[in-house]
Coordinates of N, CA, C and O in Angstrom, one line a residue:
X11 N -52.9 13.6 -42.7 CA -53.3 12.3 -42.1 C -52.2 11.3 -42.5 O -51.8 11.2 -43.6
X12 N -51.8 10.5 -41.5 CA -50.8 9.5 -41.7 C -51.3 8.3 -42.5 O -52.5 8.1 -42.6
X13 N -50.3 7.4 -42.9 CA -50.7 6.2 -43.7 C -51.6 5.3 -42.8 O -52.6 4.8 -43.3
X14 N -51.3 5.1 -41.5 CA -52.1 4.3 -40.7 C -53.5 4.8 -40.5 O -54.4 4.0 -40.5
X15 N -53.6 6.1 -40.3 CA -54.9 6.7 -40.1 C -55.7 6.6 -41.3 O -56.9 6.2 -41.3
X16 N -55.2 6.8 -42.5 CA -55.9 6.6 -43.8 C -56.3 5.2 -44.0 O -57.4 4.9 -44.4
X17 N -55.4 4.2 -43.6 CA -55.7 2.8 -43.8 C -56.9 2.4 -42.9 O -57.8 1.8 -43.4
X18 N -56.9 2.9 -41.6 CA -58.0 2.6 -40.7 C -59.3 3.2 -41.2 O -60.3 2.6 -41.2
X19 N -59.2 4.4 -41.7 CA -60.4 5.1 -42.2 C -61.0 4.3 -43.4 O -62.2 4.1 -43.4
X20 N -60.2 3.9 -44.3 CA -60.6 3.1 -45.4 C -61.2 1.7 -45.0 O -62.2 1.2 -45.5
X21 N -60.4 1.1 -44.1 CA -60.9 -0.2 -43.5 C -62.2 -0.1 -42.8 O -63.1 -1.0 -43.1
X22 N -62.4 0.9 -42.0 CA -63.7 1.0 -41.3 C -64.8 1.2 -42.3 O -65.9 0.7 -42.1
X23 N -64.6 1.9 -43.4 CA -65.6 2.1 -44.4 C -66.0 0.7 -45.0 O -67.1 0.5 -45.3
X24 N -65.0 -0.2 -45.1 CA -65.3 -1.5 -45.7 C -66.0 -2.4 -44.7 O -66.7 -3.3 -45.1
X25 N -65.7 -2.3 -43.4 CA -66.3 -3.3 -42.4 C -67.3 -2.7 -41.4 O -67.7 -3.4 -40.5
X26 N -67.7 -1.5 -41.6 CA -68.5 -0.8 -40.6 C -69.8 -1.7 -40.3 O -70.2 -1.9 -39.2
X27 N -70.4 -2.2 -41.3 CA -71.6 -3.0 -41.1 C -71.3 -4.3 -40.3 O -72.1 -4.7 -39.5
X28 N -70.1 -4.9 -40.5 CA -69.7 -6.0 -39.7 C -69.4 -5.7 -38.3 O -69.4 -6.6 -37.4
X29 N -69.1 -4.4 -38.0 CA -68.8 -4.0 -36.6 C -70.1 -3.7 -35.8 O -70.0 -3.5 -34.6
X30 N -71.2 -3.6 -36.4 CA -72.4 -3.3 -35.7 C -72.8 -4.3 -34.7 O -73.2 -4.0 -33.6
X31 N -72.7 -5.6 -35.0 CA -73.1 -6.7 -34.0 C -72.2 -6.6 -32.8 O -72.7 -6.6 -31.6
X32 N -70.9 -6.6 -32.9 CA -70.1 -6.5 -31.6 C -70.3 -5.1 -30.9 O -70.4 -5.1 -29.7
X33 N -70.6 -4.1 -31.6 CA -70.9 -2.8 -30.9 C -72.2 -2.9 -30.1 O -72.2 -2.4 -29.0
X34 N -73.1 -3.5 -30.7 CA -74.4 -3.7 -30.0 C -74.2 -4.5 -28.7 O -74.8 -4.2 -27.6
X35 N -73.4 -5.6 -28.8 CA -73.1 -6.4 -27.6 C -72.4 -5.6 -26.5 O -72.7 -5.7 -25.3
X36 N -71.4 -4.7 -26.9 CA -70.7 -3.9 -25.9 C -71.6 -2.9 -25.3 O -71.6 -2.6 -24.1
X37 N -72.5 -2.3 -26.1 CA -73.5 -1.3 -25.6 C -74.3 -1.9 -24.5 O -74.7 -1.2 -23.6
X38 N -74.6 -3.2 -24.6 CA -75.5 -3.8 -23.6 C -74.7 -4.2 -22.3 O -75.4 -4.5 -21.3
X39 N -73.4 -4.2 -22.3 CA -72.7 -4.6 -21.1 C -72.8 -3.5 -20.0 O -72.7 -2.3 -20.3
X40 N -72.9 -4.0 -18.8 CA -73.1 -3.0 -17.7 C -71.7 -2.6 -17.1 O -71.7 -1.6 -16.4
X41 N -70.7 -3.4 -17.2 CA -69.4 -3.0 -16.7 C -68.3 -3.7 -17.6 O -68.6 -4.8 -18.2
X42 N -67.1 -3.2 -17.5 CA -66.0 -3.8 -18.3 C -65.5 -5.0 -17.5 O -65.4 -5.0 -16.3
X43 N -65.1 -6.0 -18.2 CA -64.5 -7.2 -17.6 C -63.7 -7.9 -18.8 O -63.7 -7.4 -19.9
X44 N -63.0 -8.9 -18.4 CA -62.3 -9.7 -19.4 C -63.2 -10.4 -20.4 O -62.8 -10.8 -21.5
X45 N -64.5 -10.4 -20.1 CA -65.5 -10.9 -21.0 C -66.1 -9.9 -22.0 O -66.9 -10.2 -22.8
X46 N -65.6 -8.6 -21.8 CA -66.0 -7.6 -22.7 C -65.7 -7.9 -24.2 O -64.6 -8.4 -24.4
X47 N -66.6 -7.6 -25.1 CA -66.4 -7.9 -26.5 C -65.4 -6.9 -27.1 O -65.4 -5.7 -26.8
X48 N -64.7 -7.4 -28.1 CA -63.8 -6.6 -28.9 C -63.9 -7.2 -30.3 O -64.5 -8.3 -30.5
X49 N -63.4 -6.4 -31.3 CA -63.4 -6.9 -32.7 C -62.0 -7.1 -33.2 O -61.1 -6.2 -33.0
X50 N -61.7 -8.2 -33.9 CA -60.5 -8.4 -34.6 C -60.8 -8.4 -36.1 O -61.6 -9.1 -36.6
X51 N -60.0 -7.5 -36.8 CA -60.2 -7.3 -38.2 C -59.0 -7.9 -38.9 O -57.9 -7.3 -38.7
X52 N -59.2 -8.9 -39.7 CA -58.0 -9.4 -40.5 C -58.1 -8.7 -41.9 O -59.0 -9.1 -42.7
X53 N -57.3 -7.8 -42.1 CA -57.3 -7.0 -43.3 C -56.2 -7.3 -44.3 O -55.8 -6.6 -45.1
X54 N -55.6 -8.6 -44.1 CA -54.5 -9.0 -45.0 C -55.0 -9.4 -46.4 O -54.1 -9.5 -47.3
X55 N -56.3 -9.6 -46.5 CA -56.8 -10.1 -47.8 C -57.7 -9.0 -48.4 O -58.1 -8.0 -47.7
X56 N -58.1 -9.1 -49.7 CA -58.9 -8.1 -50.3 C -60.2 -7.9 -49.6 O -60.7 -6.8 -49.6
X57 N -60.8 -9.0 -49.1 CA -62.1 -8.9 -48.3 C -61.8 -9.0 -46.8 O -61.6 -10.2 -46.3
X58 N -61.7 -7.9 -46.1 CA -61.4 -8.0 -44.7 C -62.5 -8.9 -43.9 O -63.6 -8.8 -44.2
X59 N -62.0 -9.6 -42.9 CA -62.9 -10.5 -42.1 C -62.9 -9.9 -40.7 O -61.9 -9.4 -40.2
X60 N -64.1 -10.0 -40.0 CA -64.2 -9.5 -38.7 C -64.6 -10.6 -37.8 O -65.5 -11.4 -38.1
X61 N -63.8 -10.8 -36.7 CA -64.1 -11.8 -35.7 C -64.5 -11.1 -34.4 O -63.7 -10.2 -33.9
X62 N -65.6 -11.5 -33.8 CA -66.0 -10.9 -32.5 C -65.5 -11.9 -31.4 O -65.7 -13.1 -31.5
X63 N -64.8 -11.4 -30.4 CA -64.2 -12.2 -29.3 C -64.3 -11.4 -28.0 O -64.6 -10.2 -28.0
X64 N -63.9 -12.1 -27.0 CA -63.8 -11.4 -25.7 C -62.4 -10.9 -25.5 O -61.4 -11.5 -25.9
X65 N -62.2 -9.8 -24.8 CA -60.9 -9.2 -24.5 C -60.0 -10.2 -23.9 O -58.8 -10.3 -24.2
X66 N -60.5 -11.0 -22.9 CA -59.7 -11.9 -22.2 C -59.3 -13.1 -23.0 O -58.4 -13.9 -22.6
X67 N -59.9 -13.4 -24.1 CA -59.5 -14.5 -25.0 C -59.0 -14.0 -26.3 O -58.9 -14.8 -27.3
X68 N -58.5 -12.8 -26.4 CA -58.0 -12.3 -27.7 C -56.9 -13.1 -28.3 O -56.8 -13.3 -29.5
X69 N -56.1 -13.7 -27.4 CA -54.9 -14.5 -27.9 C -55.4 -15.9 -28.4 O -54.5 -16.7 -28.9
X70 N -56.7 -16.2 -28.3 CA -57.2 -17.4 -29.0 C -57.5 -17.1 -30.4 O -57.6 -18.0 -31.2
X71 N -57.6 -15.8 -30.7 CA -57.8 -15.4 -32.1 C -56.5 -14.9 -32.8 O -56.2 -15.2 -33.9
X72 N -55.7 -14.2 -32.0 CA -54.4 -13.7 -32.5 C -53.3 -14.4 -31.7 O -53.2 -14.2 -30.5
X73 N -52.4 -15.1 -32.3 CA -51.3 -15.8 -31.7 C -50.4 -14.7 -31.1 O -49.9 -13.8 -31.8
X74 N -50.0 -14.9 -29.8 CA -49.1 -13.9 -29.1 C -47.8 -14.7 -28.8 O -47.8 -15.9 -28.5
X75 N -46.7 -13.9 -28.7 CA -45.4 -14.5 -28.4 C -44.8 -13.7 -27.3 O -44.7 -12.5 -27.3
X76 N -44.3 -14.5 -26.3 CA -43.6 -13.8 -25.2 C -42.2 -13.5 -25.6 O -41.6 -12.5 -25.1
X77 N -41.6 -14.2 -26.5 CA -40.3 -13.9 -27.0 C -40.2 -12.6 -27.8 O -39.2 -11.9 -27.8
X78 N -41.3 -12.2 -28.5 CA -41.3 -11.0 -29.2 C -41.2 -9.7 -28.4 O -40.9 -8.7 -28.9
X79 N -41.4 -9.8 -27.1 CA -41.2 -8.7 -26.2 C -39.7 -8.4 -26.0 O -39.3 -7.3 -25.5
X80 N -38.8 -9.3 -26.3 CA -37.4 -9.1 -26.1 C -36.8 -8.1 -27.1 O -36.9 -8.2 -28.3
X81 N -36.2 -7.0 -26.6 CA -35.5 -6.0 -27.4 C -34.5 -6.6 -28.4 O -34.3 -6.2 -29.5
X82 N -33.8 -7.7 -27.9 CA -32.8 -8.3 -28.7 C -33.4 -9.0 -29.9 O -33.0 -8.9 -31.1
X83 N -34.6 -9.7 -29.7 CA -35.3 -10.3 -30.8 C -35.9 -9.3 -31.8 O -35.8 -9.5 -33.0
X84 N -36.4 -8.2 -31.2 CA -36.9 -7.1 -32.0 C -35.9 -6.5 -32.9 O -36.1 -6.3 -34.1
X85 N -34.7 -6.4 -32.4 CA -33.6 -5.8 -33.2 C -33.2 -6.8 -34.3 O -32.9 -6.4 -35.4
X86 N -33.2 -8.1 -34.0 CA -32.8 -9.1 -35.0 C -33.9 -9.1 -36.1 O -33.5 -9.1 -37.3
X87 N -35.2 -9.1 -35.7 CA -36.2 -9.1 -36.8 C -36.2 -7.8 -37.6 O -36.4 -7.9 -38.9
X88 N -35.9 -6.7 -37.0 CA -35.7 -5.5 -37.8 C -34.6 -5.6 -38.8 O -34.7 -5.3 -40.0
X89 N -33.4 -6.1 -38.3 CA -32.3 -6.3 -39.2 C -32.5 -7.3 -40.3 O -32.1 -7.1 -41.4
X90 N -33.3 -8.4 -39.9 CA -33.6 -9.4 -40.9 C -34.5 -8.8 -42.0 O -34.4 -9.2 -43.2
X91 N -35.4 -7.9 -41.7 CA -36.2 -7.2 -42.7 C -35.4 -6.3 -43.6 O -35.7 -6.1 -44.8
X92 N -34.4 -5.6 -43.0 CA -33.6 -4.7 -43.7 C -32.6 -5.3 -44.6 O -32.1 -4.7 -45.6
X93 N -32.1 -6.5 -44.3 CA -31.1 -7.2 -45.1 C -31.5 -8.6 -45.3 O -32.6 -9.0 -45.0
X94 N -30.6 -9.4 -45.7 CA -30.8 -10.9 -45.8 C -31.0 -11.5 -44.5 O -30.1 -11.3 -43.6
X95 N -32.1 -12.3 -44.3 CA -32.3 -12.9 -42.9 C -31.2 -13.8 -42.5 O -30.8 -13.8 -41.3
X96 N -30.6 -14.6 -43.4 CA -29.4 -15.4 -43.1 C -28.2 -14.6 -42.6 O -27.5 -15.0 -41.6
X97 N -28.0 -13.5 -43.3 CA -26.9 -12.6 -42.9 C -27.1 -12.0 -41.5 O -26.2 -12.0 -40.6
X98 N -28.4 -11.6 -41.2 CA -28.7 -11.1 -39.9 C -28.6 -12.1 -38.8 O -28.0 -11.8 -37.8
X99 N -29.0 -13.3 -39.1 CA -28.8 -14.4 -38.1 C -27.3 -14.6 -37.8 O -26.9 -14.7 -36.6
X100 N -26.5 -14.7 -38.8 CA -25.1 -14.8 -38.6 C -24.5 -13.7 -37.8 O -23.7 -13.9 -36.9
X101 N -24.9 -12.5 -38.1 CA -24.5 -11.3 -37.3 C -24.8 -11.4 -35.8 O -23.9 -11.2 -35.0
X102 N -26.0 -11.8 -35.5 CA -26.4 -11.9 -34.1 C -25.8 -13.1 -33.4 O -25.5 -13.0 -32.2
X103 N -25.5 -14.2 -34.1 CA -24.9 -15.3 -33.5 C -23.4 -15.1 -33.3 O -22.8 -15.7 -32.4
X104 N -22.8 -14.1 -34.0 CA -21.4 -13.7 -33.8 C -21.2 -12.5 -32.9 O -20.1 -12.1 -32.7
X105 N -22.3 -12.0 -32.4 CA -22.2 -10.7 -31.6 C -21.9 -11.0 -30.2 O -21.8 -12.2 -29.7
X106 N -21.6 -9.9 -29.4 CA -21.3 -10.1 -28.0 C -22.6 -10.6 -27.2 O -22.4 -11.1 -26.1
X107 N -23.7 -10.4 -27.8 CA -25.0 -10.9 -27.2 C -25.4 -12.3 -27.7 O -26.6 -12.7 -27.6
X108 N -24.5 -13.0 -28.3 CA -24.8 -14.3 -28.9 C -25.5 -15.3 -28.0 O -26.5 -15.9 -28.4
X109 N -25.1 -15.4 -26.8 CA -25.7 -16.4 -25.9 C -27.1 -16.0 -25.5 O -28.0 -16.8 -25.6
X110 N -27.3 -14.7 -25.2 CA -28.7 -14.3 -24.9 C -29.6 -14.3 -26.1 O -30.7 -14.7 -26.0
X111 N -29.0 -14.0 -27.3 CA -29.8 -14.1 -28.5 C -30.2 -15.5 -28.8 O -31.3 -15.8 -29.2
X112 N -29.2 -16.4 -28.7 CA -29.5 -17.8 -29.0 C -30.7 -18.3 -28.1 O -31.6 -19.0 -28.6
X113 N -30.7 -18.0 -26.9 CA -31.7 -18.4 -25.9 C -33.1 -17.8 -26.3 O -34.1 -18.6 -26.4
X114 N -33.2 -16.6 -26.6 CA -34.4 -15.9 -27.0 C -34.9 -16.4 -28.4 O -36.1 -16.6 -28.6
X115 N -33.9 -16.6 -29.3 CA -34.3 -17.1 -30.6 C -34.8 -18.5 -30.6 O -35.8 -18.8 -31.3
X116 N -34.2 -19.3 -29.8 CA -34.8 -20.7 -29.6 C -36.2 -20.7 -29.0 O -37.0 -21.5 -29.5
X117 N -36.4 -19.8 -28.0 CA -37.7 -19.7 -27.5 C -38.7 -19.3 -28.5 O -39.8 -19.8 -28.6
X118 N -38.3 -18.3 -29.4 CA -39.2 -17.8 -30.5 C -39.5 -19.0 -31.4 O -40.6 -19.2 -31.8
X119 N -38.5 -19.7 -31.8 CA -38.7 -20.9 -32.7 C -39.6 -21.9 -32.1 O -40.5 -22.5 -32.8
X120 N -39.5 -22.2 -30.8 CA -40.3 -23.2 -30.1 C -41.8 -22.7 -30.1 O -42.7 -23.5 -30.4
X121 N -41.9 -21.4 -29.8 CA -43.3 -20.9 -29.8 C -43.9 -21.0 -31.2 O -45.1 -21.3 -31.3
X122 N -43.1 -20.7 -32.2 CA -43.6 -20.7 -33.6 C -44.1 -22.1 -34.0 O -45.1 -22.3 -34.6
X123 N -43.3 -23.1 -33.6 CA -43.6 -24.5 -33.9 C -44.8 -25.0 -33.1 O -45.7 -25.7 -33.7
X124 N -45.0 -24.5 -31.9 CA -46.1 -24.9 -31.0 C -47.4 -24.2 -31.4 O -48.5 -24.8 -31.5
X125 N -47.3 -22.9 -31.6 CA -48.5 -22.1 -31.8 C -48.7 -21.5 -33.2 O -49.8 -21.0 -33.5
X126 N -47.7 -21.5 -34.0 CA -47.8 -20.9 -35.3 C -47.2 -19.5 -35.3 O -46.6 -19.1 -34.3
X127 N -47.2 -18.9 -36.4 CA -46.6 -17.5 -36.5 C -47.3 -16.5 -35.7 O -48.5 -16.3 -35.8
X128 N -46.6 -15.9 -34.7 CA -47.2 -14.9 -33.8 C -47.6 -13.6 -34.6 O -46.9 -13.2 -35.5
X129 N -48.7 -13.1 -34.2 CA -49.2 -11.8 -34.8 C -48.7 -10.6 -34.0 O -48.4 -9.6 -34.6
X130 N -48.6 -10.8 -32.7 CA -48.1 -9.8 -31.8 C -47.5 -10.3 -30.6 O -47.5 -11.6 -30.4
X131 N -46.9 -9.5 -29.7 CA -46.3 -10.0 -28.5 C -47.3 -10.0 -27.4 O -48.4 -9.4 -27.4
X132 N -46.9 -10.7 -26.3 CA -47.8 -10.8 -25.1 C -47.9 -9.4 -24.5 O -49.0 -9.0 -24.1
X133 N -46.9 -8.6 -24.6 CA -46.9 -7.2 -24.1 C -47.9 -6.4 -24.9 O -48.7 -5.6 -24.3
X134 N -47.9 -6.5 -26.2 CA -48.9 -5.9 -27.1 C -50.3 -6.2 -26.7 O -51.2 -5.4 -26.6
X135 N -50.5 -7.5 -26.4 CA -51.8 -8.0 -26.1 C -52.3 -7.4 -24.7 O -53.4 -7.0 -24.6
X136 N -51.4 -7.4 -23.8 CA -51.7 -6.8 -22.5 C -52.1 -5.3 -22.6 O -53.0 -4.8 -22.0
X137 N -51.3 -4.6 -23.4 CA -51.6 -3.2 -23.7 C -53.0 -3.0 -24.3 O -53.7 -2.1 -24.0
X138 N -53.3 -3.9 -25.2 CA -54.7 -3.9 -25.8 C -55.8 -4.1 -24.8 O -56.8 -3.4 -24.8
X139 N -55.6 -5.0 -23.9 CA -56.6 -5.2 -22.8 C -56.8 -4.0 -22.0 O -57.9 -3.5 -21.8
X140 N -55.7 -3.3 -21.6 CA -55.8 -2.0 -20.9 C -56.5 -1.0 -21.8 O -57.4 -0.2 -21.3
X141 N -56.2 -0.9 -23.0 CA -56.8 0.0 -24.0 C -58.3 -0.3 -24.1 O -59.1 0.7 -24.3
X142 N -58.6 -1.5 -24.1 CA -60.1 -1.9 -24.2 C -60.9 -1.4 -23.1 O -62.1 -1.0 -23.2
X143 N -60.3 -1.3 -21.9 CA -61.0 -0.8 -20.7 C -61.3 0.7 -20.9 O -62.3 1.2 -20.6
X144 N -60.3 1.4 -21.4 CA -60.4 2.8 -21.7 C -61.5 3.0 -22.7 O -62.4 3.9 -22.6
X145 N -61.5 2.2 -23.7 CA -62.5 2.3 -24.8 C -63.9 2.1 -24.2 O -64.8 2.8 -24.6
X146 N -64.0 1.1 -23.4 CA -65.3 0.8 -22.8 C -65.8 2.0 -22.0 O -67.0 2.4 -22.1
X147 N -64.9 2.6 -21.2 CA -65.3 3.7 -20.4 C -65.7 4.9 -21.3 O -66.5 5.7 -20.9
X148 N -65.1 5.0 -22.5 CA -65.5 6.1 -23.4 C -66.6 5.7 -24.3 O -67.0 6.4 -25.3
X149 N -67.2 4.5 -24.0 CA -68.4 4.0 -24.8 C -67.9 3.8 -26.3 O -68.6 4.2 -27.2
X150 N -66.8 3.0 -26.4 CA -66.3 2.7 -27.7 C -66.0 1.2 -27.8 O -65.8 0.5 -26.8
X151 N -66.0 0.7 -29.1 CA -65.6 -0.7 -29.3 C -64.1 -0.7 -29.6 O -63.6 -0.1 -30.5
X152 N -63.4 -1.6 -28.8 CA -62.0 -1.8 -29.0 C -61.8 -2.7 -30.2 O -62.4 -3.7 -30.3
X153 N -60.8 -2.3 -31.1 CA -60.6 -3.1 -32.3 C -59.1 -3.3 -32.5 O -58.2 -2.5 -32.1
X154 N -58.8 -4.5 -33.1 CA -57.4 -4.8 -33.5 C -57.5 -5.1 -35.0 O -58.3 -5.9 -35.4
X155 N -56.6 -4.5 -35.8 CA -56.6 -4.8 -37.2 C -55.2 -5.4 -37.5 O -54.2 -4.8 -37.2
X156 N -55.2 -6.6 -38.2 CA -54.0 -7.2 -38.7 C -53.9 -6.7 -40.1 O -54.8 -7.0 -40.9
X157 N -52.9 -6.0 -40.5 CA -52.7 -5.4 -41.8 C -51.6 -6.1 -42.6 O -50.7 -6.7 -42.0
X158 N -51.7 -5.9 -43.9 CA -50.6 -6.4 -44.7 C -49.3 -5.6 -44.4 O -49.3 -4.4 -44.1
X159 N -48.2 -6.3 -44.4 CA -46.9 -5.7 -44.2 C -46.2 -5.3 -45.5 O -46.8 -5.5 -46.6
X160 N -45.0 -4.8 -45.4 CA -44.3 -4.4 -46.6 C -43.9 -5.5 -47.5 O -43.7 -5.3 -48.7
X161 N -43.9 -6.8 -47.0 CA -43.6 -7.9 -47.8 C -44.7 -8.9 -47.6 O -45.5 -8.9 -46.7
X162 N -44.7 -9.9 -48.5 CA -45.8 -11.0 -48.4 C -45.8 -11.8 -47.1 O -46.8 -12.3 -46.7
X163 N -44.6 -11.9 -46.5 CA -44.5 -12.7 -45.3 C -44.6 -11.9 -44.0 O -44.4 -12.4 -42.9
X164 N -44.9 -10.6 -44.1 CA -45.0 -9.7 -42.9 C -46.4 -9.2 -42.8 O -47.2 -9.2 -43.7
X165 N -46.6 -8.6 -41.6 CA -47.9 -8.0 -41.3 C -47.7 -6.8 -40.3 O -46.6 -6.7 -39.8
X166 N -48.7 -6.1 -40.1 CA -48.7 -5.0 -39.1 C -49.9 -5.2 -38.2 O -50.8 -6.0 -38.5
X167 N -49.9 -4.6 -37.1 CA -51.0 -4.6 -36.1 C -51.3 -3.2 -35.7 O -50.5 -2.4 -35.3
X168 N -52.6 -2.8 -35.9 CA -53.1 -1.5 -35.4 C -54.2 -1.7 -34.4 O -55.0 -2.6 -34.6
X169 N -54.2 -0.9 -33.4 CA -55.3 -1.0 -32.4 C -56.0 0.4 -32.4 O -55.3 1.4 -32.5
X170 N -57.3 0.4 -32.2 CA -58.0 1.6 -32.2 C -59.4 1.3 -31.6 O -59.7 0.2 -31.4
X171 N -60.2 2.3 -31.4 CA -61.5 2.1 -30.9 C -62.5 3.1 -31.7 O -62.1 4.1 -32.2
X172 N -63.8 2.6 -31.7 CA -64.8 3.4 -32.5 C -66.0 3.6 -31.6 O -66.4 2.7 -30.8
X173 N -66.6 4.8 -31.7 CA -67.8 5.1 -30.9 C -68.9 4.1 -31.1 O -69.3 3.9 -32.3
X174 N -69.5 3.6 -30.0 CA -70.6 2.7 -30.1 C -71.8 3.3 -30.8 O -72.5 2.6 -31.6
X175 N -72.1 4.5 -30.5 CA -73.3 5.2 -31.1 C -73.1 5.3 -32.6 O -74.1 5.3 -33.4
X176 N -71.9 5.5 -33.1 CA -71.7 5.7 -34.5 C -71.8 4.3 -35.2 O -72.3 4.3 -36.4
X177 N -71.5 3.2 -34.5 CA -71.6 1.9 -35.2 C -73.0 1.3 -35.1 O -73.3 0.5 -36.0
X178 N -73.7 1.6 -34.1 CA -75.0 0.9 -34.0 C -76.2 1.8 -34.3 O -76.1 2.9 -34.7

């Protein structure tokens, strides 16, 4: 069993009771729509919190960034985690992709100032919406877990679904 799988297993043990209410709401739905219920689990603290929301408004609970979908920005963020962030910034500003990087990095900074620190990308959010439809068809509750990252300033995002009959 992988680290993510074990983390989810332990997390579900901690929040199963809190997932019963959203599971009951999903069970009562006659068809999937953007109003379908999903659960957001913030597992970054010792006591995980569960927020029930609609699939179509997931980004009102989890801040999404369109800039994070850029492979160039993803490469920069990976490099910044692996080395000194200032050094990584200098590297990217001096690279052959400097102009494109500057544009996407500025958009990322503007989004961060306007909305706060993004939890995931707009692409990740759209993929979750599609995944929630599959979960609904399989009679499962779609879930997003925001997990602690390798450092205090980072986090991870896991998406999964759980059988409604098991939860309710």
